């Protein structure tokens, strides 16, 4: 084995062994806190804006509402 191959094999093994870590029980409760919140997220806001725009009954971003066809 030449030095270059030995170096890269050693670097790969080191990276594989150091990349794994154990998470303590008290840390597991906070892993997905931001994703699990029920507050308005940017994705939901974007989807609501798109739906409002496509429907045509209200302005974008849930602005002024009104009938799309003008009939009563």
C-alpha angles and dihedrals in degrees: 000000000000123000095256094055091044090052094050093046089050092048091050093049091047092050092049094050096044097045094070119079134171120239118218119233095248090052094054093069091065100044097097101021095119093047094047097052116115095216121117109284126199092248093054091046090052092049092049090050091051093048092048091050094048094047093055094207093104139024123263118286091027093290125155113350127216142144114291096213101037095232124129 
